PDB file of C-alpha atoms and ligand atoms in Angstrom:
ATOM      1  CA  MET N 274       0.000   0.000   0.000  1.00 88.00           C
ATOM      2  CA  SER N 275       1.233   3.484  -0.765  1.00 93.00           C
ATOM      3  CA  VAL N 276       1.577   6.065   2.001  1.00 95.00           C
ATOM      4  CA  GLN N 277      -1.588   7.777   0.786  1.00 97.00           C
ATOM      5  CA  GLU N 278      -3.557   4.500   0.685  1.00 97.00           C
ATOM      6  CA  THR N 279      -2.436   3.653   4.216  1.00 97.00           C
ATOM      7  CA  PHE N 280      -3.512   7.105   5.384  1.00 97.00           C
ATOM      8  CA  VAL N 281      -6.935   6.820   3.742  1.00 97.00           C
ATOM      9  CA  SER N 282      -7.478   3.301   5.087  1.00 96.00           C
ATOM     10  CA  LEU N 283      -6.617   4.387   8.659  1.00 96.00           C
ATOM     11  CA  LEU N 284      -9.221   7.141   8.344  1.00 97.00           C
ATOM     12  CA  HIS N 285     -11.823   4.759   6.907  1.00 96.00           C
ATOM     13  CA  GLN N 286     -11.224   2.119   9.589  1.00 95.00           C
ATOM     14  CA  ASN N 287     -12.001   4.792  12.158  1.00 94.00           C
ATOM     15  CA  ASN N 288     -14.964   6.310  10.331  1.00 93.00           C
ATOM     16  CA  THR N 289     -13.137   9.558   9.838  1.00 91.00           C
ATOM     17  CA  ARG N 290     -13.826  11.649   6.764  1.00 90.00           C
ATOM     18  CA  LEU N 291     -10.844  12.821   4.752  1.00 95.00           C
ATOM     19  CA  THR N 292     -11.090  16.615   4.649  1.00 95.00           C
ATOM     20  CA  GLN N 293      -8.824  18.909   2.665  1.00 96.00           C
ATOM     21  CA  HIS N 294      -7.371  20.213   5.937  1.00 96.00           C
ATOM     22  CA  ALA N 295      -6.584  16.699   7.143  1.00 97.00           C
ATOM     23  CA  GLN N 296      -4.871  15.969   3.833  1.00 97.00           C
ATOM     24  CA  ASP N 297      -2.880  19.225   3.997  1.00 97.00           C
ATOM     25  CA  ILE N 298      -1.700  18.485   7.553  1.00 98.00           C
ATOM     26  CA  PHE N 299      -0.720  14.951   6.606  1.00 97.00           C
ATOM     27  CA  ASP N 300       1.215  16.183   3.545  1.00 97.00           C
ATOM     28  CA  THR N 301       3.044  18.753   5.678  1.00 97.00           C
ATOM     29  CA  LEU N 302       4.194  16.088   8.146  1.00 97.00           C
ATOM     30  CA  LYS N 303       5.163  13.791   5.291  1.00 96.00           C
ATOM     31  CA  SER N 304       7.282  16.435   3.561  1.00 95.00           C
ATOM     32  CA  GLN N 305       9.083  17.655   6.681  1.00 91.00           C
ATOM     33  CA  LYS N 306      10.437  14.338   8.025  1.00 80.00           C
ATOM     34  CA  ARG N 307      10.875  15.780  11.513  1.00 89.00           C
ATOM     35  CA  PRO N 308       8.471  16.228  14.404  1.00 95.00           C
ATOM     36  CA  LEU N 309       6.417  19.429  14.174  1.00 96.00           C
ATOM     37  CA  SER N 310       4.298  21.314  16.684  1.00 97.00           C
ATOM     38  CA  ALA N 311       0.697  22.235  15.879  1.00 97.00           C
ATOM     39  CA  VAL N 312       1.783  25.870  15.646  1.00 97.00           C
ATOM     40  CA  GLU N 313       4.540  25.031  13.132  1.00 97.00           C
ATOM     41  CA  ILE N 314       2.083  23.059  11.009  1.00 98.00           C
ATOM     42  CA  TYR N 315      -0.399  25.915  11.191  1.00 98.00           C
ATOM     43  CA  GLU N 316       2.248  28.464  10.162  1.00 98.00           C
ATOM     44  CA  MET N 317       3.496  26.350   7.245  1.00 97.00           C
ATOM     45  CA  LEU N 318      -0.032  25.834   5.931  1.00 97.00           C
ATOM     46  CA  SER N 319      -0.908  29.510   6.350  1.00 97.00           C
ATOM     47  CA  ASP N 320       2.264  30.491   4.468  1.00 96.00           C
ATOM     48  CA  ASN N 321       1.078  28.254   1.638  1.00 94.00           C
ATOM     49  CA  GLY N 322      -2.244  30.076   1.503  1.00 94.00           C
ATOM     50  CA  SER N 323      -4.390  27.637   3.471  1.00 94.00           C
ATOM     51  CA  LYS N 324      -7.344  29.122   5.367  1.00 95.00           C
ATOM     52  CA  ILE N 325      -6.962  26.637   8.203  1.00 96.00           C
ATOM     53  CA  ASP N 326      -7.110  27.937  11.802  1.00 96.00           C
ATOM     54  CA  LEU N 327      -4.974  26.834  14.711  1.00 97.00           C
ATOM     55  CA  SER N 328      -7.795  25.133  16.614  1.00 98.00           C
ATOM     56  CA  THR N 329      -8.521  22.945  13.579  1.00 97.00           C
ATOM     57  CA  VAL N 330      -4.872  21.891  13.529  1.00 98.00           C
ATOM     58  CA  HIS N 331      -5.010  21.068  17.260  1.00 97.00           C
ATOM     59  CA  ARG N 332      -8.233  19.079  16.842  1.00 96.00           C
ATOM     60  CA  THR N 333      -6.877  17.205  13.817  1.00 97.00           C
ATOM     61  CA  MET N 334      -3.658  16.309  15.658  1.00 97.00           C
ATOM     62  CA  GLU N 335      -5.662  14.900  18.571  1.00 96.00           C
ATOM     63  CA  ARG N 336      -7.719  12.818  16.149  1.00 96.00           C
ATOM     64  CA  PHE N 337      -4.609  11.712  14.225  1.00 97.00           C
ATOM     65  CA  CYS N 338      -3.006  10.608  17.508  1.00 96.00           C
ATOM     66  CA  GLY N 339      -6.105   8.669  18.477  1.00 96.00           C
ATOM     67  CA  ILE N 340      -6.150   6.660  15.244  1.00 96.00           C
ATOM     68  CA  GLN N 341      -2.347   6.370  15.087  1.00 95.00           C
ATOM     69  CA  VAL N 342      -1.782   8.403  11.958  1.00 97.00           C
ATOM     70  CA  VAL N 343       0.758  10.359  14.009  1.00 97.00           C
ATOM     71  CA  GLN N 344       2.580   9.814  17.249  1.00 93.00           C
ATOM     72  CA  PRO N 345       3.324  12.522  19.802  1.00 93.00           C
ATOM     73  CA  VAL N 346       6.840  13.535  20.788  1.00 93.00           C
ATOM     74  CA  TYR N 347       6.530  15.209  24.176  1.00 89.00           C
ATOM     75  CA  ARG N 348       8.535  18.359  24.849  1.00 87.00           C
ATOM     76  CA  ASP N 349       8.321  20.935  27.665  1.00 84.00           C
ATOM     77  CA  LYS N 350       7.104  23.791  25.476  1.00 86.00           C
ATOM     78  CA  ALA N 351       4.770  21.948  23.120  1.00 90.00           C
ATOM     79  CA  THR N 352       3.875  18.474  21.997  1.00 94.00           C
ATOM     80  CA  LEU N 353       5.380  17.668  18.618  1.00 96.00           C
ATOM     81  CA  TYR N 354       3.926  15.234  16.098  1.00 97.00           C
ATOM     82  CA  GLU N 355       5.420  12.935  13.488  1.00 96.00           C
ATOM     83  CA  LEU N 356       4.001  10.231  11.254  1.00 96.00           C
ATOM     84  CA  SER N 357       3.398   6.968  13.079  1.00 95.00           C
ATOM     85  CA  HIS N 358       5.006   3.549  12.628  1.00 92.00           C
ATOM     86  CA  HIS N 359       2.438   2.919   9.858  1.00 94.00           C
ATOM     87  CA  PHE N 360       4.475   5.320   7.707  1.00 95.00           C
ATOM     88  CA  VAL N 361       8.024   5.520   9.054  1.00 93.00           C
ATOM     89  CA  PRO N 362      10.281   2.798  10.498  1.00 91.00           C
ATOM     90  CA  HIS N 363      10.758   2.564  14.254  1.00 91.00           C
ATOM     91  CA  HIS N 364      13.374   5.068  15.423  1.00 93.00           C
ATOM     92  CA  HIS N 365      14.427   7.310  18.270  1.00 94.00           C
ATOM     93  CA  HIS N 366      15.447  10.947  18.626  1.00 95.00           C
ATOM     94  CA  PHE N 367      18.534  12.773  19.778  1.00 95.00           C
ATOM     95  CA  THR N 368      17.557  16.312  20.709  1.00 94.00           C
ATOM     96  CA  CYS N 369      20.121  19.082  21.098  1.00 95.00           C
ATOM     97  CA  THR N 370      19.284  21.108  24.204  1.00 94.00           C
ATOM     98  CA  GLN N 371      21.098  24.153  22.752  1.00 95.00           C
ATOM     99  CA  CYS N 372      19.634  24.549  19.255  1.00 95.00           C
ATOM    100  CA  GLU N 373      16.649  22.198  19.803  1.00 90.00           C
ATOM    101  CA  THR N 374      17.401  20.318  16.574  1.00 92.00           C
ATOM    102  CA  ILE N 375      15.909  16.826  16.610  1.00 93.00           C
ATOM    103  CA  TYR N 376      18.057  14.162  14.955  1.00 94.00           C
ATOM    104  CA  GLU N 377      16.550  10.823  13.945  1.00 93.00           C
ATOM    105  CA  ILE N 378      18.338   7.739  15.309  1.00 93.00           C
ATOM    106  CA  ASP N 379      17.679   4.504  13.413  1.00 91.00           C
ATOM    107  CA  THR N 380      19.315   2.133  15.879  1.00 90.00           C
ATOM    108  CA  CYS N 381      17.231   0.525  18.597  1.00 92.00           C
ATOM    109  CA  VAL N 382      18.720  -1.684  21.294  1.00 89.00           C
ATOM    110  CA  MET N 383      15.735  -1.981  23.575  1.00 90.00           C
ATOM    111  CA  ASP N 384      15.374  -5.780  23.266  1.00 88.00           C
ATOM    112  CA  VAL N 385      17.375  -6.445  26.447  1.00 89.00           C
ATOM    113  CA  LEU N 386      15.285  -4.059  28.498  1.00 90.00           C
ATOM    114  CA  GLU N 387      12.042  -5.351  26.999  1.00 92.00           C
ATOM    115  CA  SER N 388      12.920  -8.964  27.718  1.00 91.00           C
ATOM    116  CA  SER N 389      13.787  -8.017  31.307  1.00 93.00           C
ATOM    117  CA  VAL N 390      10.092  -7.289  31.823  1.00 93.00           C
ATOM    118  CA  GLY N 391       9.803 -11.082  31.673  1.00 91.00           C
ATOM    119  CA  ASP N 392       6.843 -12.485  33.564  1.00 92.00           C
ATOM    120  CA  LEU N 393       5.497  -9.051  34.515  1.00 95.00           C
ATOM    121  CA  GLY N 394       3.592  -8.784  31.244  1.00 95.00           C
ATOM    122  CA  GLU N 395       3.941  -8.046  27.572  1.00 92.00           C
ATOM    123  CA  VAL N 396       5.625  -4.901  26.247  1.00 92.00           C
ATOM    124  CA  THR N 397       3.623  -3.354  23.410  1.00 88.00           C
ATOM    125  CA  HIS N 398       5.818  -0.320  22.676  1.00 86.00           C
ATOM    126  CA  HIS N 399       8.470   1.925  24.132  1.00 90.00           C
ATOM    127  CA  SER N 400       9.503   5.529  23.983  1.00 87.00           C
ATOM    128  CA  VAL N 401      13.096   6.623  24.533  1.00 90.00           C
ATOM    129  CA  GLU N 402      14.325  10.147  23.960  1.00 91.00           C
ATOM    130  CA  LEU N 403      18.004  11.106  23.981  1.00 95.00           C
ATOM    131  CA  PHE N 404      19.145  14.620  24.898  1.00 96.00           C
ATOM    132  CA  GLY N 405      22.517  16.325  24.683  1.00 97.00           C
ATOM    133  CA  VAL N 406      24.497  18.936  22.774  1.00 98.00           C
ATOM    134  CA  CYS N 407      25.010  18.402  19.047  1.00 98.00           C
ATOM    135  CA  ASN N 408      28.344  18.850  17.266  1.00 98.00           C
ATOM    136  CA  ARG N 409      27.206  22.112  15.702  1.00 97.00           C
ATOM    137  CA  CYS N 410      26.740  23.557  19.191  1.00 98.00           C
ATOM    138  CA  VAL N 411      29.810  22.325  21.088  1.00 92.00           C
TER     139      VAL N 411
HETATM  140 ZN1  LIG Y 286      22.672  21.857  18.532  1.00 77.23          ZN
HETATM  141 ZN1  LIG Y 287      11.236  10.952  14.377  1.00 77.23          ZN
HETATM  142 ZN1  LIG Y 288      13.212   1.534  19.994  1.00 77.23          ZN
END
């Protein structure tokens, strides 16, 4: 399935209508390849002439999170959003605390930790965020 077909089928499975605004927000996230805040998405769409308002972006992001079109990346100032595992491979982030750049990390070595859960239950997912100072800032 193409990215667009996956997107449409996630909406259909959850009885959600595909609006132009929803499509525009999805396309913005797809083109940026980094987590974006609702305000950033709103500003990018407005710059491109969209008549969308900020509350619509917020509402759409909540809905997208609920049906796993996007996943949240929690930050102090604002929650960021990126396309979910339905669209991008599993990865982690290294965030520079100086310039706030978010770098994508493809390696995942969580198996040991996950297996240490052992008899306590079954791990369904994990979220690990790395912070530090990037080479451009040291
Ligand atoms: Zn930096
Ligand atoms: Zn990411
Ligand atoms: Zn991982």
